[in-house]
């Protein structure tokens, strides 16, 4: 459908090249232009309301609330000091305040925080830090990085290489050399018949060890892992997984980097996904909910051992010759400081724990639906995976774009959800009420019904299914 002449969608079609978008389709149809947000809702240019079931891009923890308080904190900072950088021993006061706060919140002892503007940039920077560390320690061969099939660590050249989704590599000439992908810990998809979660976790750890031994432990520097794999389809690790993975990493002196970009700041019911799943990372990356999505900011935290290696090599080289103009930008830092105050004052993470059972109950209530293969989730993040055949777990032909079509139908019912192939992902604002969670899943149920009708009409399901 072509956009209405002179609408914002028509201008979007004419002037805007989007990420993660079929540009030809956008040129014909124009984008979905959002003009306003309030509470857990967003509004399009015609004033239609949508429930924001993915909290923006897994980031708007406070929905579109707390706007006066956060804009005031940002405005106050802008008036005092709208920019300062962090090169050559300089920094803004508020950036120091944020670094101190983050270190105090860390799930395991961390030494220092470093700031970036996006999750991709943070993960890219960690790859450089790890290289710099091992060169400084006189083990220049210890450089390869392990990630996992279906991982998402961003899109820049190195972080995008760690991402384990084929579409992110195709035609971008990724991955770069030195990136390895081990098994995806998705029990429903990759567990063998009769294999328990614990047995599957053991097999994942054995497979990791095999990969390390085949490559040579002295060549491997670090493994990146999201506590819950988000953009891969909300994959919750099987029981005992990280315990077993970490035992292997420790054996071969391989660092664990926890990518907390989605899980950090309460999403799984604790401050950190690392706490929910017993991870003891050497390095962490975080973004998104750090500023409730309101300002671009990301951070890295590193433990003392990593810091000392970076420190000593920086002294040898005169400086750690890496930095980003907007690293620790004062307006973003002021926003993050205030967001963290809100999380603490309003006990937002306790609220996630209180709401999670209701969210998960509604999510799992779709388990018996004939199109649903698996419902999975933890805290306030989850996914519902659709299948053609419940018994054999056979997926639909990817060409049918079942997930994308359901999303379109959900859109018509006033719900924004995200497809990862045929898994529909939910990540509501952490401040949603039970009634808003109910409304999210009620809208989803209508879209699922429409999807079933469409599939039957097109002959992709037997009428009896
Ligand atoms: C776990 C994880 N890491 C990294 C990123 C990349 O962050 P950004 O899009 O800010 O570059 C994302 C983005 O969704 C993510 O989910």
Short mmCIF file of C-alpha atoms and ligand atoms in Angstrom, two decimals:
data_model
loop_
_atom_site.label_atom_id
_atom_site.label_comp_id
_atom_site.label_asym_id
_atom_site.label_seq_id
_atom_site.Cartn_x
_atom_site.Cartn_y
_atom_site.Cartn_z
CA UNK A 1 0.00 0.00 0.00
CA UNK A 2 1.55 3.31 -1.00
CA UNK A 3 1.72 6.05 1.61
CA UNK A 4 -0.79 8.90 1.70
CA UNK A 5 0.59 11.89 -0.26
CA UNK A 6 2.29 14.45 1.99
CA UNK A 7 2.16 12.10 4.99
CA UNK A 8 5.24 11.52 7.12
CA UNK A 9 5.26 7.97 5.78
CA UNK A 10 5.57 9.39 2.22
CA UNK A 11 8.53 11.56 3.31
CA UNK A 12 10.07 8.55 4.98
CA UNK A 13 9.75 6.61 1.72
CA UNK A 14 11.40 9.47 -0.14
CA UNK A 15 14.27 10.38 2.18
CA UNK A 16 15.01 7.76 4.79
CA UNK A 17 17.19 4.66 4.50
CA UNK A 18 16.50 2.44 7.52
CA UNK A 19 18.45 -0.31 9.22
CA UNK A 20 16.97 -3.82 9.30
CA UNK A 21 14.51 -2.85 6.57
CA UNK A 22 13.68 -3.97 3.04
CA UNK A 23 14.48 -0.66 1.35
CA UNK A 24 12.42 -1.40 -1.72
CA UNK A 25 9.36 -2.16 0.40
CA UNK A 26 9.93 1.01 2.41
CA UNK A 27 10.27 3.06 -0.75
CA UNK A 28 6.86 1.76 -1.87
CA UNK A 29 5.02 1.84 1.43
CA UNK A 30 6.84 4.35 3.64
CA UNK A 31 7.74 3.58 7.23
CA UNK A 32 5.58 3.32 10.31
CA UNK A 33 6.10 6.79 11.73
CA UNK A 34 5.74 7.09 15.48
CA UNK A 35 4.92 10.54 16.72
CA UNK A 36 4.34 10.17 20.45
CA UNK A 37 4.73 7.81 23.39
CA UNK A 38 2.89 7.66 26.71
CA UNK A 39 3.04 4.99 29.38
CA UNK A 40 3.33 1.64 27.58
CA UNK A 41 1.78 2.97 24.37
CA UNK A 42 3.04 4.62 21.20
CA UNK A 43 0.96 6.57 18.67
CA UNK A 44 1.28 6.81 14.90
CA UNK A 45 0.77 9.93 12.80
CA UNK A 46 -2.97 9.27 12.62
CA UNK A 47 -3.20 9.02 16.40
CA UNK A 48 -3.72 5.24 16.49
CA UNK A 49 -2.52 3.67 19.74
CA UNK A 50 -0.25 0.60 19.95
CA UNK A 51 0.88 -1.43 22.92
CA UNK A 52 4.69 -1.44 22.75
CA UNK A 53 5.28 -5.13 23.44
CA UNK A 54 9.05 -4.94 22.88
CA UNK A 55 9.72 -1.79 24.96
CA UNK A 56 11.09 -0.01 21.87
CA UNK A 57 14.01 -2.30 21.06
CA UNK A 58 14.19 -4.14 24.40
CA UNK A 59 15.22 -0.88 26.02
CA UNK A 60 12.33 1.31 27.24
CA UNK A 61 12.24 -0.17 30.72
CA UNK A 62 10.12 2.73 31.99
CA UNK A 63 7.91 2.76 28.92
CA UNK A 64 7.38 6.38 27.99
CA UNK A 65 6.92 7.43 31.60
CA UNK A 66 9.15 9.49 33.90
CA UNK A 67 9.66 11.92 31.05
CA UNK A 68 9.51 15.15 33.14
CA UNK A 69 12.03 13.85 35.68
CA UNK A 70 14.47 12.56 33.06
CA UNK A 71 14.22 15.57 30.77
CA UNK A 72 14.86 17.79 33.79
CA UNK A 73 18.00 15.81 34.71
CA UNK A 74 19.24 16.00 31.13
CA UNK A 75 18.38 19.70 30.75
CA UNK A 76 20.16 20.56 34.02
CA UNK A 77 23.27 18.79 32.77
CA UNK A 78 23.04 20.47 29.36
CA UNK A 79 22.92 23.86 31.03
CA UNK A 80 25.91 23.11 33.24
CA UNK A 81 28.07 21.25 30.70
CA UNK A 82 26.57 19.99 27.42
CA UNK A 83 29.73 18.21 26.27
CA UNK A 84 32.96 16.97 27.56
CA UNK A 85 35.11 14.06 26.50
CA UNK A 86 37.05 11.37 28.30
CA UNK A 87 40.38 11.46 26.42
CA UNK A 88 43.72 12.45 27.98
CA UNK A 89 42.58 12.09 31.60
CA UNK A 90 39.63 14.45 31.24
CA UNK A 91 36.00 13.75 32.02
CA UNK A 92 32.71 15.33 33.03
CA UNK A 93 31.77 15.12 36.71
CA UNK A 94 28.54 13.24 36.02
CA UNK A 95 30.44 10.59 34.05
CA UNK A 96 32.58 9.85 37.10
CA UNK A 97 29.43 9.62 39.18
CA UNK A 98 27.97 7.08 36.76
CA UNK A 99 31.16 4.99 36.68
CA UNK A 100 31.20 4.80 40.49
CA UNK A 101 27.52 3.80 40.59
CA UNK A 102 27.92 1.07 37.97
CA UNK A 103 30.93 -0.46 39.70
CA UNK A 104 28.95 -0.49 42.96
CA UNK A 105 26.10 -2.37 41.24
CA UNK A 106 28.26 -5.03 39.57
CA UNK A 107 27.28 -8.66 40.24
CA UNK A 108 30.91 -9.68 40.84
CA UNK A 109 33.78 -7.39 41.83
CA UNK A 110 34.51 -5.07 38.95
CA UNK A 111 37.27 -2.49 38.86
CA UNK A 112 36.44 0.12 36.21
CA UNK A 113 33.73 1.27 33.84
CA UNK A 114 34.36 2.49 30.28
CA UNK A 115 31.66 4.24 28.23
CA UNK A 116 30.44 3.85 24.65
CA UNK A 117 27.33 4.89 22.74
CA UNK A 118 25.86 1.56 21.64
CA UNK A 119 25.97 -2.10 22.46
CA UNK A 120 27.81 -2.84 19.21
CA UNK A 121 30.48 -0.29 20.02
CA UNK A 122 30.88 -1.69 23.54
CA UNK A 123 31.36 -5.24 22.26
CA UNK A 124 33.72 -4.07 19.53
CA UNK A 125 35.72 -2.18 22.13
CA UNK A 126 35.93 -5.28 24.34
CA UNK A 127 37.41 -7.25 21.44
CA UNK A 128 40.09 -4.56 21.10
CA UNK A 129 40.64 -4.54 24.86
CA UNK A 130 41.16 -8.28 24.92
CA UNK A 131 43.67 -8.07 22.07
CA UNK A 132 45.47 -5.22 23.80
CA UNK A 133 45.51 -7.12 27.06
CA UNK A 134 47.02 -10.28 25.59
CA UNK A 135 49.59 -8.39 23.52
CA UNK A 136 50.59 -6.59 26.70
CA UNK A 137 50.82 -9.87 28.60
CA UNK A 138 53.19 -11.27 25.94
CA UNK A 139 50.77 -13.86 24.58
CA UNK A 140 49.98 -12.39 21.16
CA UNK A 141 48.61 -15.69 19.85
CA UNK A 142 45.74 -15.67 22.42
CA UNK A 143 43.23 -13.67 20.39
CA UNK A 144 40.35 -15.74 19.06
CA UNK A 145 36.91 -15.03 20.42
CA UNK A 146 34.15 -17.57 20.88
CA UNK A 147 30.51 -16.68 20.54
CA UNK A 148 27.45 -18.83 19.90
CA UNK A 149 25.17 -19.73 17.04
CA UNK A 150 22.13 -17.37 17.28
CA UNK A 151 24.00 -14.92 19.53
CA UNK A 152 23.43 -11.21 19.01
CA UNK A 153 26.28 -8.89 19.92
CA UNK A 154 25.65 -6.08 17.47
CA UNK A 155 26.43 -5.20 13.88
CA UNK A 156 29.78 -3.41 13.64
CA UNK A 157 32.56 -5.30 11.87
CA UNK A 158 33.93 -7.17 14.88
CA UNK A 159 30.80 -7.32 17.07
CA UNK A 160 28.76 -8.29 14.01
CA UNK A 161 31.20 -11.14 13.46
CA UNK A 162 30.38 -12.44 16.94
CA UNK A 163 26.67 -12.27 16.19
CA UNK A 164 25.69 -15.79 15.18
CA UNK A 165 22.85 -15.02 12.78
CA UNK A 166 23.54 -15.65 9.07
CA UNK A 167 21.64 -12.57 7.85
CA UNK A 168 24.00 -10.28 9.76
CA UNK A 169 27.00 -11.79 7.94
CA UNK A 170 25.59 -12.29 4.44
CA UNK A 171 27.00 -9.88 1.86
CA UNK A 172 28.84 -7.89 4.55
CA UNK A 173 31.87 -10.20 4.26
CA UNK A 174 31.57 -11.25 7.88
CA UNK A 175 32.64 -12.88 10.09
CA UNK A 176 36.21 -11.63 10.33
CA UNK A 177 38.99 -14.11 11.05
CA UNK A 178 39.40 -15.22 14.63
CA UNK A 179 35.71 -15.49 15.53
CA UNK A 180 34.33 -18.91 16.41
CA UNK A 181 30.75 -19.97 17.08
CA UNK A 182 29.90 -22.75 19.48
CA UNK A 183 26.51 -24.43 20.04
CA UNK A 184 23.30 -22.55 20.63
CA UNK A 185 21.93 -23.62 24.03
CA UNK A 186 18.34 -24.00 22.88
CA UNK A 187 17.06 -27.22 24.40
CA UNK A 188 13.76 -27.27 22.47
CA UNK A 189 15.53 -26.98 19.11
CA UNK A 190 18.86 -28.70 19.67
CA UNK A 191 18.28 -31.10 22.57
CA UNK A 192 18.21 -34.75 21.50
CA UNK A 193 15.13 -36.90 22.10
CA UNK A 194 14.93 -37.76 25.79
CA UNK A 195 17.88 -35.53 26.71
CA UNK A 196 17.29 -33.51 29.89
CA UNK A 197 18.26 -29.85 30.11
CA UNK A 198 21.18 -30.82 32.35
CA UNK A 199 22.41 -33.46 29.89
CA UNK A 200 22.08 -30.99 27.04
CA UNK A 201 24.08 -28.42 29.03
CA UNK A 202 26.79 -31.02 29.58
CA UNK A 203 26.87 -31.72 25.84
CA UNK A 204 27.16 -27.98 25.07
CA UNK A 205 30.10 -27.70 27.49
CA UNK A 206 31.78 -30.78 25.98
CA UNK A 207 31.33 -29.36 22.52
CA UNK A 208 32.85 -26.06 23.66
CA UNK A 209 35.84 -27.91 25.08
CA UNK A 210 36.26 -29.84 21.81
CA UNK A 211 36.29 -26.57 19.88
CA UNK A 212 38.87 -25.07 22.24
CA UNK A 213 41.12 -28.12 21.99
CA UNK A 214 40.80 -28.25 18.20
CA UNK A 215 41.75 -24.57 17.87
CA UNK A 216 44.37 -24.67 20.63
CA UNK A 217 43.56 -23.20 24.06
CA UNK A 218 46.51 -20.81 23.76
CA UNK A 219 44.84 -19.16 20.77
CA UNK A 220 41.54 -18.34 22.49
CA UNK A 221 41.12 -15.16 24.49
CA UNK A 222 37.46 -14.86 25.45
CA UNK A 223 33.94 -16.12 25.11
CA UNK A 224 31.00 -13.71 24.77
CA UNK A 225 27.58 -14.77 26.01
CA UNK A 226 24.24 -13.10 26.59
CA UNK A 227 22.63 -14.49 29.77
CA UNK A 228 19.39 -14.89 27.76
CA UNK A 229 19.93 -14.74 23.99
CA UNK A 230 17.57 -11.94 22.99
CA UNK A 231 17.57 -11.20 19.28
CA UNK A 232 18.25 -14.89 18.55
CA UNK A 233 14.69 -15.51 19.78
CA UNK A 234 14.73 -15.21 23.60
CA UNK A 235 16.64 -18.40 24.29
CA UNK A 236 16.79 -19.13 28.00
CA UNK A 237 19.82 -21.30 28.82
CA UNK A 238 19.18 -24.85 30.03
CA UNK A 239 19.67 -25.58 33.73
CA UNK A 240 23.37 -25.84 34.79
CA UNK A 241 24.55 -24.41 31.44
CA UNK A 242 26.70 -21.51 32.62
CA UNK A 243 28.15 -23.46 35.53
CA UNK A 244 29.44 -26.05 33.04
CA UNK A 245 30.55 -23.55 30.40
CA UNK A 246 32.47 -21.51 32.97
CA UNK A 247 34.30 -24.58 34.27
CA UNK A 248 35.63 -25.15 30.73
CA UNK A 249 36.62 -21.50 30.28
CA UNK A 250 38.46 -21.44 33.60
CA UNK A 251 40.37 -24.58 32.72
CA UNK A 252 41.87 -22.88 29.65
CA UNK A 253 42.21 -19.34 31.03
CA UNK A 254 39.57 -17.92 28.71
CA UNK A 255 37.74 -14.75 29.79
CA UNK A 256 33.96 -14.68 30.06
CA UNK A 257 32.32 -11.56 28.65
CA UNK A 258 28.67 -11.22 29.71
CA UNK A 259 26.71 -9.23 27.15
CA UNK A 260 24.10 -7.69 29.43
CA UNK A 261 22.80 -5.30 26.77
CA UNK A 262 19.26 -6.70 27.06
CA UNK A 263 19.36 -8.48 30.43
CA UNK A 264 21.09 -5.77 32.44
CA UNK A 265 19.10 -3.57 34.83
CA UNK A 266 16.32 -5.88 35.86
CA UNK A 267 14.95 -7.61 32.80
CA UNK A 268 15.32 -11.14 34.20
CA UNK A 269 14.21 -10.19 37.74
CA UNK A 270 17.67 -9.35 39.11
CA UNK A 271 19.88 -6.38 38.40
CA UNK A 272 21.88 -8.58 36.04
CA UNK A 273 21.17 -11.63 33.94
CA UNK A 274 24.54 -12.85 35.27
CA UNK A 275 22.94 -13.14 38.72
CA UNK A 276 19.90 -15.00 37.39
CA UNK A 277 22.08 -17.59 35.66
CA UNK A 278 25.12 -17.79 37.96
CA UNK A 279 27.58 -16.15 35.56
CA UNK A 280 30.80 -14.70 36.95
CA UNK A 281 32.05 -12.56 34.09
CA UNK A 282 35.47 -10.95 33.79
CA UNK A 283 34.03 -8.25 31.56
CA UNK A 284 30.45 -7.04 31.08
CA UNK A 285 28.82 -4.90 28.43
CA UNK A 286 25.55 -3.04 28.94
CA UNK A 287 23.35 -0.44 27.20
CA UNK A 288 19.61 -0.11 26.51
CA UNK A 289 17.96 -0.10 29.97
CA UNK A 290 20.99 1.77 31.37
CA UNK A 291 19.26 4.94 30.16
CA UNK A 292 15.77 3.39 29.80
CA UNK A 293 16.48 3.82 26.09
CA UNK A 294 16.10 7.58 26.37
CA UNK A 295 19.68 8.56 25.52
CA UNK A 296 22.42 6.70 23.64
CA UNK A 297 24.84 5.21 26.13
CA UNK A 298 26.57 1.89 26.71
CA UNK A 299 29.21 0.75 29.16
CA UNK A 300 31.84 -1.88 29.71
CA UNK A 301 32.92 -3.04 33.14
CA UNK A 302 36.13 -5.02 33.66
CA UNK A 303 37.60 -6.78 36.65
CA UNK A 304 40.89 -5.89 38.29
CA UNK A 305 42.91 -8.48 36.40
CA UNK A 306 41.75 -7.22 33.01
CA UNK A 307 42.15 -3.62 34.11
CA UNK A 308 45.72 -4.16 35.30
CA UNK A 309 46.73 -5.72 32.00
CA UNK A 310 45.22 -2.76 30.10
CA UNK A 311 46.73 -0.27 32.53
CA UNK A 312 50.23 -1.71 32.25
CA UNK A 313 50.14 -1.92 28.47
CA UNK A 314 48.76 1.62 28.24
CA UNK A 315 51.70 2.81 30.32
CA UNK A 316 54.12 0.96 28.04
CA UNK A 317 52.49 2.43 24.93
CA UNK A 318 52.12 5.89 26.51
CA UNK A 319 48.32 5.71 26.13
CA UNK A 320 45.47 3.25 25.56
CA UNK A 321 45.03 4.57 22.03
CA UNK A 322 41.31 3.97 21.72
CA UNK A 323 38.50 6.41 22.47
CA UNK A 324 35.22 7.66 21.14
CA UNK A 325 34.26 11.34 21.00
CA UNK A 326 30.94 10.86 22.75
CA UNK A 327 32.15 8.26 25.25
CA UNK A 328 30.52 9.12 28.58
CA UNK A 329 28.63 12.08 27.07
CA UNK A 330 27.42 14.17 30.02
CA UNK A 331 23.78 14.38 28.87
CA UNK A 332 23.59 10.61 28.43
CA UNK A 333 25.43 10.02 31.70
CA UNK A 334 23.04 12.37 33.55
CA UNK A 335 20.11 10.46 32.10
CA UNK A 336 21.62 7.12 33.19
CA UNK A 337 22.36 8.36 36.72
CA UNK A 338 18.75 9.47 37.07
CA UNK A 339 17.38 6.24 35.59
CA UNK A 340 19.40 4.22 38.12
CA UNK A 341 17.98 6.40 40.91
CA UNK A 342 14.47 5.67 39.62
CA UNK A 343 15.18 1.92 39.54
CA UNK A 344 16.30 2.06 43.17
CA UNK A 345 13.75 4.52 44.56
CA UNK A 346 10.77 2.88 42.86
CA UNK A 347 12.04 -0.66 43.44
CA UNK A 348 11.57 -1.37 39.74
CA UNK A 349 13.41 -4.68 39.89
CA UNK A 350 11.20 -5.93 42.75
CA UNK A 351 8.32 -4.90 40.50
CA UNK A 352 9.69 -7.12 37.70
CA UNK A 353 9.81 -10.03 40.14
CA UNK A 354 6.23 -9.35 41.23
CA UNK A 355 4.90 -9.07 37.68
CA UNK A 356 6.93 -11.91 36.14
CA UNK A 357 4.66 -14.80 37.32
CA UNK A 358 1.65 -13.15 35.68
CA UNK A 359 3.60 -12.38 32.48
CA UNK A 360 4.92 -15.93 32.29
CA UNK A 361 1.51 -17.44 33.08
CA UNK A 362 -0.08 -15.53 30.19
CA UNK A 363 2.88 -16.40 27.90
CA UNK A 364 2.68 -20.12 28.73
CA UNK A 365 -1.11 -20.12 28.36
CA UNK A 366 -0.50 -20.39 24.58
CA UNK A 367 1.38 -23.68 24.95
CA UNK A 368 -1.64 -25.82 23.96
CA UNK A 369 -2.43 -23.83 20.84
CA UNK A 370 -2.00 -26.02 17.74
CA UNK A 371 0.43 -23.53 16.11
CA UNK A 372 2.64 -23.10 19.19
CA UNK A 373 5.76 -25.22 19.54
CA UNK A 374 7.36 -23.60 22.55
CA UNK A 375 6.66 -20.80 25.03
CA UNK A 376 9.79 -19.68 26.84
CA UNK A 377 10.77 -16.82 29.09
CA UNK A 378 12.19 -15.52 32.33
CA UNK A 379 11.44 -12.34 34.25
CA UNK A 380 9.74 -10.01 31.78
CA UNK A 381 11.17 -11.34 28.53
CA UNK A 382 9.78 -14.22 26.52
CA UNK A 383 8.95 -15.73 23.16
CA UNK A 384 6.31 -17.91 21.57
CA UNK A 385 7.62 -20.07 18.73
CA UNK A 386 5.18 -21.16 16.04
CA UNK A 387 5.54 -24.48 14.27
CA UNK A 388 3.79 -26.27 11.47
CA UNK A 389 3.75 -29.56 13.36
CA UNK A 390 3.65 -29.54 17.14
CA UNK A 391 4.73 -33.19 17.45
CA UNK A 392 7.72 -33.16 15.10
CA UNK A 393 8.57 -29.46 15.81
CA UNK A 394 8.71 -28.92 12.05
CA UNK A 395 8.88 -25.22 11.24
CA UNK A 396 6.90 -23.49 8.53
CA UNK A 397 8.56 -22.86 5.20
CA UNK A 398 10.59 -19.69 5.87
CA UNK A 399 9.29 -18.24 2.58
CA UNK A 400 5.80 -18.03 4.12
CA UNK A 401 7.12 -15.46 6.62
CA UNK A 402 4.64 -16.67 9.21
CA UNK A 403 6.23 -14.68 12.05
CA UNK A 404 6.37 -11.48 9.99
CA UNK A 405 2.76 -11.93 8.90
CA UNK A 406 1.62 -12.43 12.48
CA UNK A 407 3.44 -9.23 13.41
CA UNK A 408 1.55 -7.39 10.68
CA UNK A 409 -1.74 -8.73 12.01
CA UNK A 410 -0.76 -7.84 15.57
CA UNK A 411 -0.03 -4.34 14.29
CA UNK A 412 -3.60 -4.12 13.02
CA UNK A 413 -4.76 -5.12 16.51
CA UNK A 414 -2.62 -2.38 18.06
CA UNK A 415 0.29 -4.48 19.30
CA UNK A 416 3.98 -4.21 18.45
CA UNK A 417 5.85 -7.52 18.77
CA UNK A 418 9.08 -8.67 17.18
CA UNK A 419 9.54 -11.78 15.03
CA UNK A 420 12.74 -13.81 14.99
CA UNK A 421 11.83 -16.17 12.17
CA UNK A 422 8.61 -17.68 13.57
CA UNK A 423 9.32 -16.89 17.23
CA UNK A 424 7.40 -13.85 18.49
CA UNK A 425 9.31 -11.96 21.15
CA UNK A 426 7.84 -10.07 24.11
CA UNK A 427 9.77 -7.63 26.25
CA UNK A 428 7.23 -5.24 27.80
CA UNK A 429 8.23 -2.12 29.71
CA UNK A 430 9.20 -3.17 33.25
CA UNK A 431 6.59 -0.77 34.65
CA UNK A 432 3.65 -2.40 32.84
CA UNK A 433 0.63 -3.34 34.98
CA UNK A 434 -1.05 -6.75 35.05
CA UNK A 435 -3.90 -5.28 33.02
CA UNK A 436 -1.44 -4.05 30.39
CA UNK A 437 0.19 -7.49 30.22
CA UNK A 438 -3.29 -8.98 29.78
CA UNK A 439 -4.04 -6.53 27.01
CA UNK A 440 -0.74 -7.41 25.28
CA UNK A 441 -1.56 -11.11 25.21
CA UNK A 442 -5.23 -10.54 24.35
CA UNK A 443 -4.14 -8.60 21.28
CA UNK A 444 -1.60 -11.32 20.50
CA UNK A 445 -4.34 -13.98 20.76
CA UNK A 446 -6.40 -12.13 18.14
CA UNK A 447 -3.39 -11.93 15.82
CA UNK A 448 -2.67 -15.63 16.34
CA UNK A 449 -6.26 -16.43 15.44
CA UNK A 450 -5.95 -14.34 12.26
CA UNK A 451 -2.70 -16.13 11.44
CA UNK A 452 -4.34 -19.53 11.83
CA UNK A 453 -7.24 -18.46 9.60
CA UNK A 454 -4.82 -17.15 6.96
CA UNK A 455 -2.71 -20.33 7.02
CA UNK A 456 -5.81 -22.49 6.68
CA UNK A 457 -7.22 -20.34 3.89
CA UNK A 458 -3.94 -20.59 1.97
CA UNK A 459 -3.85 -24.36 2.48
CA UNK A 460 -0.76 -24.43 4.70
CA UNK A 461 -2.59 -26.17 7.52
CA UNK A 462 -5.14 -28.90 7.38
CA UNK A 463 -8.58 -27.51 8.28
CA UNK A 464 -8.64 -29.93 11.23
CA UNK A 465 -5.37 -28.65 12.69
C1 LIG B 1 22.62 -8.59 23.56
C2 LIG B 1 22.90 -7.46 22.64
N1 LIG B 1 24.16 -7.05 22.47
C3 LIG B 1 24.46 -6.02 21.67
C4 LIG B 1 23.48 -5.35 20.97
C5 LIG B 1 23.85 -4.23 20.07
O1 LIG B 1 23.45 -3.04 20.62
P1 LIG B 1 23.26 -1.74 19.68
O2 LIG B 1 22.10 -2.00 18.80
O3 LIG B 1 23.06 -0.64 20.68
O4 LIG B 1 24.53 -1.57 18.92
C6 LIG B 1 22.14 -5.73 21.14
C7 LIG B 1 21.07 -5.02 20.42
O5 LIG B 1 19.93 -5.43 20.39
C8 LIG B 1 21.85 -6.82 21.97
O6 LIG B 1 20.59 -7.25 22.12
#
